[in-house]
CSV table of C-alpha atoms and ligand atoms in Angstrom, one decimal:
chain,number,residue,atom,x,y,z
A,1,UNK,CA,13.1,28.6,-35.0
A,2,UNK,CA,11.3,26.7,-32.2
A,3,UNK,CA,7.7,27.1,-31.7
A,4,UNK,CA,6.9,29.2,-29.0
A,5,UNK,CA,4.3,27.8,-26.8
A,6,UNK,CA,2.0,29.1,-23.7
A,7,UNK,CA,3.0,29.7,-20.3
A,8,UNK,CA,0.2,26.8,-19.3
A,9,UNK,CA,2.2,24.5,-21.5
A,10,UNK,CA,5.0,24.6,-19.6
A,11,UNK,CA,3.0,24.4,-16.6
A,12,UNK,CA,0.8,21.2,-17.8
A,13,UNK,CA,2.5,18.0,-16.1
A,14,UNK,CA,2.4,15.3,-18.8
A,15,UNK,CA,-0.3,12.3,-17.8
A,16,UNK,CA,1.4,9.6,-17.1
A,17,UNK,CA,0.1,6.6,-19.5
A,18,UNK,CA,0.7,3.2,-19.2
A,19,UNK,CA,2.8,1.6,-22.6
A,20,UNK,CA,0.8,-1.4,-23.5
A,21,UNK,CA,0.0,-0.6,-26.6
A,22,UNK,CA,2.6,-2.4,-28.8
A,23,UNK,CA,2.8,-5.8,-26.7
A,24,UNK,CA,2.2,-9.2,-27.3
A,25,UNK,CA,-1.5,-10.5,-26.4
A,26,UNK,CA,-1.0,-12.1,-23.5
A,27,UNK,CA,0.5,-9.5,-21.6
A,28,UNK,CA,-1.4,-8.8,-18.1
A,29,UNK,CA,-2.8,-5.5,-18.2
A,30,UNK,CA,-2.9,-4.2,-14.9
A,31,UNK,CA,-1.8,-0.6,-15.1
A,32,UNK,CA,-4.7,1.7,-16.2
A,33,UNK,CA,-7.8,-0.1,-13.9
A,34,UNK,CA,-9.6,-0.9,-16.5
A,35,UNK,CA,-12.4,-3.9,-16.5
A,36,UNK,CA,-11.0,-6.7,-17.9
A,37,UNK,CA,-14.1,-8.4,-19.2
A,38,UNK,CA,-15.5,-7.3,-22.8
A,39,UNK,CA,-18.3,-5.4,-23.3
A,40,UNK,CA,-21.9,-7.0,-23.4
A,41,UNK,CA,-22.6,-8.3,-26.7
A,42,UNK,CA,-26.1,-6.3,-26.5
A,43,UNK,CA,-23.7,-3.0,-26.1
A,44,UNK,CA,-22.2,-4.4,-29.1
A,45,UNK,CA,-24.9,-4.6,-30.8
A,46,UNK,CA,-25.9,-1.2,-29.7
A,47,UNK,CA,-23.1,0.5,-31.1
A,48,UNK,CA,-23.5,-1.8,-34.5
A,49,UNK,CA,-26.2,-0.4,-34.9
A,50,UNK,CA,-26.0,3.2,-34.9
A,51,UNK,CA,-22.6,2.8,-36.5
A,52,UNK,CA,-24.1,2.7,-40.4
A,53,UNK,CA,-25.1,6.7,-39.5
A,54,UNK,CA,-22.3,8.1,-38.4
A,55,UNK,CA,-22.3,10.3,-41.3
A,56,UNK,CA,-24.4,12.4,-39.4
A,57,UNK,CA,-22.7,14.6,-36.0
A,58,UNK,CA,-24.1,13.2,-32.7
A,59,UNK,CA,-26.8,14.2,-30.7
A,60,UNK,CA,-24.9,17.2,-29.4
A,61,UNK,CA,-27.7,18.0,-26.3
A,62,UNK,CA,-27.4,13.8,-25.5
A,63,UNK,CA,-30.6,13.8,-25.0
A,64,UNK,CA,-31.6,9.6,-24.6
A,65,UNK,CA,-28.5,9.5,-22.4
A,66,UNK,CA,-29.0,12.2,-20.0
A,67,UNK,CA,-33.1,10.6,-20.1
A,68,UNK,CA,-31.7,7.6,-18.7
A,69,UNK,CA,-29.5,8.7,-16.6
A,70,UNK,CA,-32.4,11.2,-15.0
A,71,UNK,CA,-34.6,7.8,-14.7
A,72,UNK,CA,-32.3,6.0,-12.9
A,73,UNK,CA,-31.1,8.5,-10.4
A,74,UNK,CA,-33.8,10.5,-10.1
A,75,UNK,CA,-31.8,13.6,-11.0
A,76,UNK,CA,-33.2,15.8,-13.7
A,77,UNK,CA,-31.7,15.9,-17.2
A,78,UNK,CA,-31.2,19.9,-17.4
A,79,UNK,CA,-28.6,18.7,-14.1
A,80,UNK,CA,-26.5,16.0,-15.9
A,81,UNK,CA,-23.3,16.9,-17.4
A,82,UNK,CA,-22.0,14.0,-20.5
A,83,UNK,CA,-18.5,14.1,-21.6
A,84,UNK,CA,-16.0,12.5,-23.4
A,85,UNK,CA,-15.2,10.4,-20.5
A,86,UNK,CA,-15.6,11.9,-17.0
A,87,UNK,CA,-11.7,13.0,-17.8
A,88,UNK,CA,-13.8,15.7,-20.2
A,89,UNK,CA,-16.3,17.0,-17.5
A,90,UNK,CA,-13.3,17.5,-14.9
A,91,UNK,CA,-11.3,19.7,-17.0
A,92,UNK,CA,-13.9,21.7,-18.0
A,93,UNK,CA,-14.7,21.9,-14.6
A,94,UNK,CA,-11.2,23.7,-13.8
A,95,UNK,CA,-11.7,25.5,-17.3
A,96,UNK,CA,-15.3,26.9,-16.0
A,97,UNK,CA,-14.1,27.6,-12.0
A,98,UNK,CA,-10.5,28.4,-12.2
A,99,UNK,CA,-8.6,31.5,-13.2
A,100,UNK,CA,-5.2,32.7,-11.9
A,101,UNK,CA,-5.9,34.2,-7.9
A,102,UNK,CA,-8.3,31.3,-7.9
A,103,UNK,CA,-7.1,28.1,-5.7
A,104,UNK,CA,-8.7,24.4,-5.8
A,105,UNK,CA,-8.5,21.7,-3.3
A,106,UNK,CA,-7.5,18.4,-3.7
A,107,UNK,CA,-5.8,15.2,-1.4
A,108,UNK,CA,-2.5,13.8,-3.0
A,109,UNK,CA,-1.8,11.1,-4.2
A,110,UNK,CA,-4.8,11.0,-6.1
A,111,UNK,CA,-6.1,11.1,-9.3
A,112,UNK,CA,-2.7,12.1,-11.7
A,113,UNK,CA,-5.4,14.3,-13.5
A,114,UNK,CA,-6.4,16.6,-10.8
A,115,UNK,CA,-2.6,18.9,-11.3
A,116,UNK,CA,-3.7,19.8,-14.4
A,117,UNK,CA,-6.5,21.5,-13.4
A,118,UNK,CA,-4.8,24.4,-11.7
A,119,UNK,CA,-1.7,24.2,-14.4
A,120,UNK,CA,-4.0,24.8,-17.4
A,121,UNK,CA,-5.9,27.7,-15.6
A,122,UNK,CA,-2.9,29.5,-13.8
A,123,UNK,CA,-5.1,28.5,-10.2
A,124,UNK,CA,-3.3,27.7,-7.4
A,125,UNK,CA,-2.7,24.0,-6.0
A,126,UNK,CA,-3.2,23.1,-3.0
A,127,UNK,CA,-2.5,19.4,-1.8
A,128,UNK,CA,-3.2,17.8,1.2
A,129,UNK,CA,-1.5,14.9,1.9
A,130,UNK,CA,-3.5,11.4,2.6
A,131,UNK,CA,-3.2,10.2,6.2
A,132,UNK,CA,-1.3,7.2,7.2
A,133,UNK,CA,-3.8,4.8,6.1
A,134,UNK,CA,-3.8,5.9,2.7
A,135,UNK,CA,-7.6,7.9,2.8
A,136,UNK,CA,-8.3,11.9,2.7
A,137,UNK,CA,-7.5,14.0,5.7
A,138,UNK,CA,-11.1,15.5,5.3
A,139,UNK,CA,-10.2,18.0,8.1
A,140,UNK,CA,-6.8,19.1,6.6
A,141,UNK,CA,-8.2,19.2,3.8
A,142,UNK,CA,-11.1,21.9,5.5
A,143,UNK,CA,-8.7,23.8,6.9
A,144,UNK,CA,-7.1,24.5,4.0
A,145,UNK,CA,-10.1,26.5,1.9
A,146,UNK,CA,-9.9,30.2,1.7
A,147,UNK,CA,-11.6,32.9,0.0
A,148,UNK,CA,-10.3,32.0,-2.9
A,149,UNK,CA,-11.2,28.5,-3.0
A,150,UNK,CA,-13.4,27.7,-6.4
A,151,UNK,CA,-13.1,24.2,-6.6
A,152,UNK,CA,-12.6,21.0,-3.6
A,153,UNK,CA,-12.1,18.0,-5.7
A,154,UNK,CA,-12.3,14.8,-3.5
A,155,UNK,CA,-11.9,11.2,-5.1
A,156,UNK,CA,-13.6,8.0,-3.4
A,157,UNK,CA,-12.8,5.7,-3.9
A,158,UNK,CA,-9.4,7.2,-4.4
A,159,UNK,CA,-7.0,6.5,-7.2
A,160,UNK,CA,-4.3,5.5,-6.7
A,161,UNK,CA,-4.7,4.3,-3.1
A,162,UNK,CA,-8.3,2.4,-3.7
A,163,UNK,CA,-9.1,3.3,0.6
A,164,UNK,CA,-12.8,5.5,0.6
A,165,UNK,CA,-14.8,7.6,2.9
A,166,UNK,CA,-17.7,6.6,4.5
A,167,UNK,CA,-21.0,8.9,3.5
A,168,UNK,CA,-21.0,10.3,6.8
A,169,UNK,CA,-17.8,11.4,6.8
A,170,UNK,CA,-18.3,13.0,3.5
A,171,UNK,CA,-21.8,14.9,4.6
A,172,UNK,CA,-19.9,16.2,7.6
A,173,UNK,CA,-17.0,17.7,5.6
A,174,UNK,CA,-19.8,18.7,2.7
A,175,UNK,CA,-21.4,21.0,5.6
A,176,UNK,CA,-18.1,22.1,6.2
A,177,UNK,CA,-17.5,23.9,2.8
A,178,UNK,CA,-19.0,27.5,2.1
A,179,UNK,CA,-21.4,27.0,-0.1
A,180,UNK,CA,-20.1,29.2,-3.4
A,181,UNK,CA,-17.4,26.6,-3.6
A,182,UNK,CA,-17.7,24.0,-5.8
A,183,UNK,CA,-16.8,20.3,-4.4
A,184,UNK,CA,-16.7,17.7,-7.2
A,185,UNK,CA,-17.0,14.1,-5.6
A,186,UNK,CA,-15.0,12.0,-8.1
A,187,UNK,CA,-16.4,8.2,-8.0
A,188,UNK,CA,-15.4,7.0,-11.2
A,189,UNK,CA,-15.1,3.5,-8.8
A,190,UNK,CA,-18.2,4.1,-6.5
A,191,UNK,CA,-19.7,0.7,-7.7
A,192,UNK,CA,-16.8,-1.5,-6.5
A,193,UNK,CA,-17.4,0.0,-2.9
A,194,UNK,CA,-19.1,-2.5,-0.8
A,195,UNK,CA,-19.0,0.2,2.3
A,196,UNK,CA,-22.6,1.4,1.3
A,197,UNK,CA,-25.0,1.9,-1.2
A,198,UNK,CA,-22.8,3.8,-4.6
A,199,UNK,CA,-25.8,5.6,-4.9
A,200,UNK,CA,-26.1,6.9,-1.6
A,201,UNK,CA,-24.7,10.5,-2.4
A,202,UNK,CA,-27.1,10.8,-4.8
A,203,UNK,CA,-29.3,12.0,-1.9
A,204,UNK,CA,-26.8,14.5,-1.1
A,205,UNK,CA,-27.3,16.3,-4.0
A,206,UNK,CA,-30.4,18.0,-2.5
A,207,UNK,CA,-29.0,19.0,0.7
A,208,UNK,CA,-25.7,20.9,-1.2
A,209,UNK,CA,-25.7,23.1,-3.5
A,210,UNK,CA,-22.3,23.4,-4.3
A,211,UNK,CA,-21.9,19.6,-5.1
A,212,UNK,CA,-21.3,17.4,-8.3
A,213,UNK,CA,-21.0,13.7,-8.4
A,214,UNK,CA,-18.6,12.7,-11.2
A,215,UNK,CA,-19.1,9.2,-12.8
A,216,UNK,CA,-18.1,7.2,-15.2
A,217,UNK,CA,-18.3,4.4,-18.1
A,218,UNK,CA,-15.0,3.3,-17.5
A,219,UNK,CA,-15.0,1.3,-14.9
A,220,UNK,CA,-17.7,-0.9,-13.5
A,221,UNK,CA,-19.2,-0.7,-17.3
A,222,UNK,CA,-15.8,-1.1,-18.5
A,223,UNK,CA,-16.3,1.4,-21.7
A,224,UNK,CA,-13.1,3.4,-21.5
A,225,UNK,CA,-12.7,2.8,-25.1
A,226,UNK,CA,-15.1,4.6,-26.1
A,227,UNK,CA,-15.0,7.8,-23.5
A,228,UNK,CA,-18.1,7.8,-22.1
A,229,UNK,CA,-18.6,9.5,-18.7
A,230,UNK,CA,-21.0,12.0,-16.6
A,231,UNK,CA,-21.5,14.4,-13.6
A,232,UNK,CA,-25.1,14.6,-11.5
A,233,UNK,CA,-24.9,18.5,-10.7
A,234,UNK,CA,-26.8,19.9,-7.6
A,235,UNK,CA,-26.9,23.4,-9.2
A,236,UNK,CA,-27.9,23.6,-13.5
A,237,UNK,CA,-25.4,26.5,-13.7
A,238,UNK,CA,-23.0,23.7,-13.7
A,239,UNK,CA,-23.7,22.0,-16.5
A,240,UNK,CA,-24.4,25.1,-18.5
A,241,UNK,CA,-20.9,26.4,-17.4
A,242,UNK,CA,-19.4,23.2,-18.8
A,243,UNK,CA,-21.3,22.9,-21.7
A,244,UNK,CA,-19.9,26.6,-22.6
A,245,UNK,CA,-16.3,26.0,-22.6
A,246,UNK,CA,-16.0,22.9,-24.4
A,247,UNK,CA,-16.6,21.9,-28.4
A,248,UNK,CA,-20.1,20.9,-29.3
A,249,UNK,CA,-19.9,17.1,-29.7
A,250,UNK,CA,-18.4,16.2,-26.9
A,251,UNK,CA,-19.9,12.7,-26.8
A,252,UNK,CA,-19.6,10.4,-29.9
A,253,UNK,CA,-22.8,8.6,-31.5
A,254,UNK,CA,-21.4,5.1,-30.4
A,255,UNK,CA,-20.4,6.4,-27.0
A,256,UNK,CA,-23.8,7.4,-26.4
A,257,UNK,CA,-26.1,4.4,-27.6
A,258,UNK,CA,-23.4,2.0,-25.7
A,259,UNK,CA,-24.1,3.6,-22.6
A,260,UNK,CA,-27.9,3.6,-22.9
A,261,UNK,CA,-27.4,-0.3,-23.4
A,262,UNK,CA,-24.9,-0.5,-20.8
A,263,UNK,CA,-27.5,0.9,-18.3
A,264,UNK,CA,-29.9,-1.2,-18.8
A,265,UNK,CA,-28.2,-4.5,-17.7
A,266,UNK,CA,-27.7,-2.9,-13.6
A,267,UNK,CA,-27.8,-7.7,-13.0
A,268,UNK,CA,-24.1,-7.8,-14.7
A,269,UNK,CA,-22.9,-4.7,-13.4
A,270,UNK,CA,-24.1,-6.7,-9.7
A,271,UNK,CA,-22.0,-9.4,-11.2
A,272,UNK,CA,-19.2,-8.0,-11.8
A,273,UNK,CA,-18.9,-6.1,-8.3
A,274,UNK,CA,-18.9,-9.8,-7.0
A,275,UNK,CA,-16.4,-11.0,-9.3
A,276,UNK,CA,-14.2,-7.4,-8.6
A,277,UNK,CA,-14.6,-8.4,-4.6
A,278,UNK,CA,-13.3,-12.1,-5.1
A,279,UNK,CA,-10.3,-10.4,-7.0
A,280,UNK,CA,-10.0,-8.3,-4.6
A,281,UNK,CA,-9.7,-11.3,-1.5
A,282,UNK,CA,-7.3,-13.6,-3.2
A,283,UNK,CA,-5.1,-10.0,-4.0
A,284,UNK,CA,-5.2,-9.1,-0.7
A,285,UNK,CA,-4.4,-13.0,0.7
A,286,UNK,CA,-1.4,-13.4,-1.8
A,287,UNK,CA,0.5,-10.3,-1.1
A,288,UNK,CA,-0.6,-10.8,3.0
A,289,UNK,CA,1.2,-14.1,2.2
A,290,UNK,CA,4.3,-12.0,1.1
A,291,UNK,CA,4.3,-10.0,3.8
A,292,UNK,CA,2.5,-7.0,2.2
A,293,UNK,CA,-0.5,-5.2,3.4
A,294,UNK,CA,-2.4,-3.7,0.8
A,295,UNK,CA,-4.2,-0.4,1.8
A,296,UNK,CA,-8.1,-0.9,2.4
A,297,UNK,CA,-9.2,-1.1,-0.7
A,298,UNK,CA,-13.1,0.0,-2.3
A,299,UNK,CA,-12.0,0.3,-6.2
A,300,UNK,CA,-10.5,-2.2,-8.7
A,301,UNK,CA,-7.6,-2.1,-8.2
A,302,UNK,CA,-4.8,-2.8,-5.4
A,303,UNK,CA,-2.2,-0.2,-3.3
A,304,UNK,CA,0.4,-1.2,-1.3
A,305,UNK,CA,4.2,0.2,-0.1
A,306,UNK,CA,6.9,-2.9,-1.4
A,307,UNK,CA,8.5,-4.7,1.6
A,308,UNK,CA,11.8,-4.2,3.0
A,309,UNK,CA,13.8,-1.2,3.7
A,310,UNK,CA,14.5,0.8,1.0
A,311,UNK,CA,11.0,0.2,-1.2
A,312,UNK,CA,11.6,3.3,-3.7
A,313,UNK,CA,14.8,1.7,-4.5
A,314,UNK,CA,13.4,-1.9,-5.2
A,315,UNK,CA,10.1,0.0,-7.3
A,316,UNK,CA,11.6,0.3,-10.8
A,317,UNK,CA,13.1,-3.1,-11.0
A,318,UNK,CA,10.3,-4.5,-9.8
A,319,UNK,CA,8.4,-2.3,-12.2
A,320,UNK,CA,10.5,-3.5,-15.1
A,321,UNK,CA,10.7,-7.0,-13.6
A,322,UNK,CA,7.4,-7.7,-13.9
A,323,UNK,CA,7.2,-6.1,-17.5
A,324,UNK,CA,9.3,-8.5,-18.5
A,325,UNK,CA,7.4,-11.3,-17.2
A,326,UNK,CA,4.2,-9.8,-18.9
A,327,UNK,CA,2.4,-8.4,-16.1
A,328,UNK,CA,2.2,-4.5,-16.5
A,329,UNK,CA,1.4,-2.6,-13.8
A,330,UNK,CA,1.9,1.1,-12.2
A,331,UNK,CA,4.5,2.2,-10.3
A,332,UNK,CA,4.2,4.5,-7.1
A,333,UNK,CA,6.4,6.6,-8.3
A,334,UNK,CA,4.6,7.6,-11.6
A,335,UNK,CA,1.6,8.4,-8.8
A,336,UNK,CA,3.0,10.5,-5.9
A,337,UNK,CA,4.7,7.6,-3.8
A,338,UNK,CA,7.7,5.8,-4.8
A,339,UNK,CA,8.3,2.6,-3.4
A,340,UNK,CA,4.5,1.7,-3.8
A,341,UNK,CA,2.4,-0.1,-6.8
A,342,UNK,CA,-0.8,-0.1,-7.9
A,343,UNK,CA,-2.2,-3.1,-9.3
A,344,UNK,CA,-5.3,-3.4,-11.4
A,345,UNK,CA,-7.7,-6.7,-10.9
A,346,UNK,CA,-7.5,-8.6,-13.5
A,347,UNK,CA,-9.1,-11.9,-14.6
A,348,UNK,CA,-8.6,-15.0,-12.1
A,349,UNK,CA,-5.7,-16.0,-14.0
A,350,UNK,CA,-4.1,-12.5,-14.5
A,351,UNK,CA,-4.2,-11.9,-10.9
A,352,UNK,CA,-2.7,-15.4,-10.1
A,353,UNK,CA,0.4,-14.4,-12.6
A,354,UNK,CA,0.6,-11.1,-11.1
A,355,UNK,CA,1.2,-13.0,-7.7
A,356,UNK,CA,3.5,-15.8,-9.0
A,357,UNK,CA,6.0,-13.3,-10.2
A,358,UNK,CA,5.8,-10.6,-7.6
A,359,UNK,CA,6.8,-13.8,-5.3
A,360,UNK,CA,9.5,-14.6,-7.5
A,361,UNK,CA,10.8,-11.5,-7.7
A,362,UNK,CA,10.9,-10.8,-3.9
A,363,UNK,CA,12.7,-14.0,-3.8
A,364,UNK,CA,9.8,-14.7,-1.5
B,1,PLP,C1,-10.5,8.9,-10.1
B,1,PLP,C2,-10.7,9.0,-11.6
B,1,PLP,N1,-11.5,9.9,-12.0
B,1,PLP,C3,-11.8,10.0,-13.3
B,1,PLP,C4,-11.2,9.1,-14.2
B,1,PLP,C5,-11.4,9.4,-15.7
B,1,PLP,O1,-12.1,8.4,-16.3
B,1,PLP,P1,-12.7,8.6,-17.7
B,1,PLP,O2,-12.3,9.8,-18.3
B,1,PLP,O3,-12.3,7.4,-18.5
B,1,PLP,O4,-14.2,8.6,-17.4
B,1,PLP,C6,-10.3,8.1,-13.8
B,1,PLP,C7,-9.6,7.2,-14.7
B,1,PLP,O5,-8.8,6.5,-14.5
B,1,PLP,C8,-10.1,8.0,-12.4
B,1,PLP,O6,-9.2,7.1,-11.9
């Protein structure tokens, strides 16, 4: 006899990972946008460190994290949110809001995560499709909330299609929301953004209510390893809510002394923005060169429909293609648009390689 499983089960699309884990070293990985530069050796040495006492659980109130987190944005610690990457905060975000009658909000393609949300909780769905250059329809996307909206989820940058909002545009559509729904800015790639200040929202969390900024330690700080991420909540009912429906250690000891390092070094986070934006130049000059245009992007990571005719057609072989040659990255289809890719930056070389064999493989 077959197990029987729940109705959410059924419903919970399966996340779409990228297989890297078995190759040779010197594949290219540019599939999951993730940094490709090590981790400071002082974060290192940070997690060294409290290593010899993990005998004992973590901190399970995260304490020195959410303290330095409060210090540098100015948000107090009671409205910070830690999780076991910012992956953790978002579900229990849907766990906490969403129920079946309930509906959430969100712009597709985006993040593959956001689906589970209402198929875990029985919520309704609703997506609203990008517009044609690849960003939120922020006015579709108003139009669509009801009374029994709980939850607006809206990504900027966005994953997969790296295009983001200006702040403006995002305080207009923010006033726009009834304020008992909860709108969950997702910026796990704010820092890559060169359109403003990343912080800049922060300021926003004073004039709504009903917002949370989701970040992470992923990204910029490139600590995906270890799961590391965290939400700045307008409203402490937030953070108690998604304390209360997850485990108690949520956040590892090492997870949490490496981002209290990571923190302090803000000079080679700066760096690596710079080195991100030269990645993100010669990308966008290569495939120009092949008679590509990349959406406008503010992440890590490049978007862009394949050339010719039939694209969704030429997408897996491409995909596979460039597997073959090493270089790994996602396909459209896996993300909500087949005939498109999305390319992670990778080191100078990495991105070079990426570009080499794309040509080749066009027959460029
Ligand atoms: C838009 C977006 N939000 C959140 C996350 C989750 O990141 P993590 O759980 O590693 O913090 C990702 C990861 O790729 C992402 O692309």
């Amino acid at each position: 006899m077959a197990l029987e499983f729940s109705e959410a089960v059924r419903r919970i699309p399966v996340y779409p990972a990228a297989s890297a884990y078995a190759l040779p070293e010197d594949v290219a990985l540019l599939a999951s946008n993730e940094s490709p530069e090590p981790p400071l050796p002082e974060v290192v040495e940070a997690v060294t460190r409290v290593l010899g006492g993990v005998n004992r659980y973590p901190d399970p109130t995260n304490a020195k994290l959410r303290r330095a987190l409060s210090d540098r944005f100015g948000v107090p610690p009671q409205r910070i949110a830690i999780g076991n990457g910012s992956c953790d905060v978002l579900l229990a975000a849907g766990q906490a809001l969403l129920e079946p009658g309930a509906e959430l909000v969100y712009a597709w393609p985006s993040f593959s995560v956001y689906p589970h949300l209402a198929a875990a909780s029985g919520a309704r769905a609703i997506e609203v499709a990008l517009n044609d250059r690849h960003e939120h329809d922020l006015d579709a996307m108003a139009t669509e909330i009801t009374a029994a909206t709980r939850l607006v989820l809206v990504c900027n940058p966005n994953n997969p299609t790296s295009t983001a909002l200006p702040l403006d545009a995002i305080t207009a559509f923010l006033e726009r929301v009834p304020r008992q729904v909860c709108v969950i800015l997702d910026e796990a790639y704010c820092e890559f953004s060169t359109l403003e200040d990343p912080d800049a929202t922060v300021d926003l969390l004073k004039r709504f209510g009903n917002l949370v900024l989701l970040r992470t330690f992923s990204k910029i700080y490139g600590l995906c390893g270890l799961r590391v991420g965290y939400a700045l909540a307008a409203d402490e009912a937030f953070v108690t809510a998604v304390n209360q429906v997850r485990q108690p250690f949520f956040c590892n000891a090492a997870a949490q002394a490496a981002a209290i390092e990571a923190l302090k070094h803000q000079d080679a986070v700066a760096s690596r923005v710079e080195r991100a934006v030269i990645a993100r130049v010669e990308l966008e000059d290569g495939l120009r060169e092949l008679g590509i245009e990349p959406a406008e992007s503010q992440a890590n990571f490049a978007w862009f429909d394949l050339p010719g005719d039939d694209p969704a057609d030429i997408e897996p072989e491409l995909v596979r293609g460039l597997a073959e040659r090493g270089v790994l990255v996602r396909s459209g289809s896996a993300l909500g648009r087949p005939g498109a890719l999305r390319v992670t930056y990778g080191t100078p070389a990495q991105n070079a390689r990426f570009l080499r064999e794309l040509r080749s493989l066009l027959g460029a």
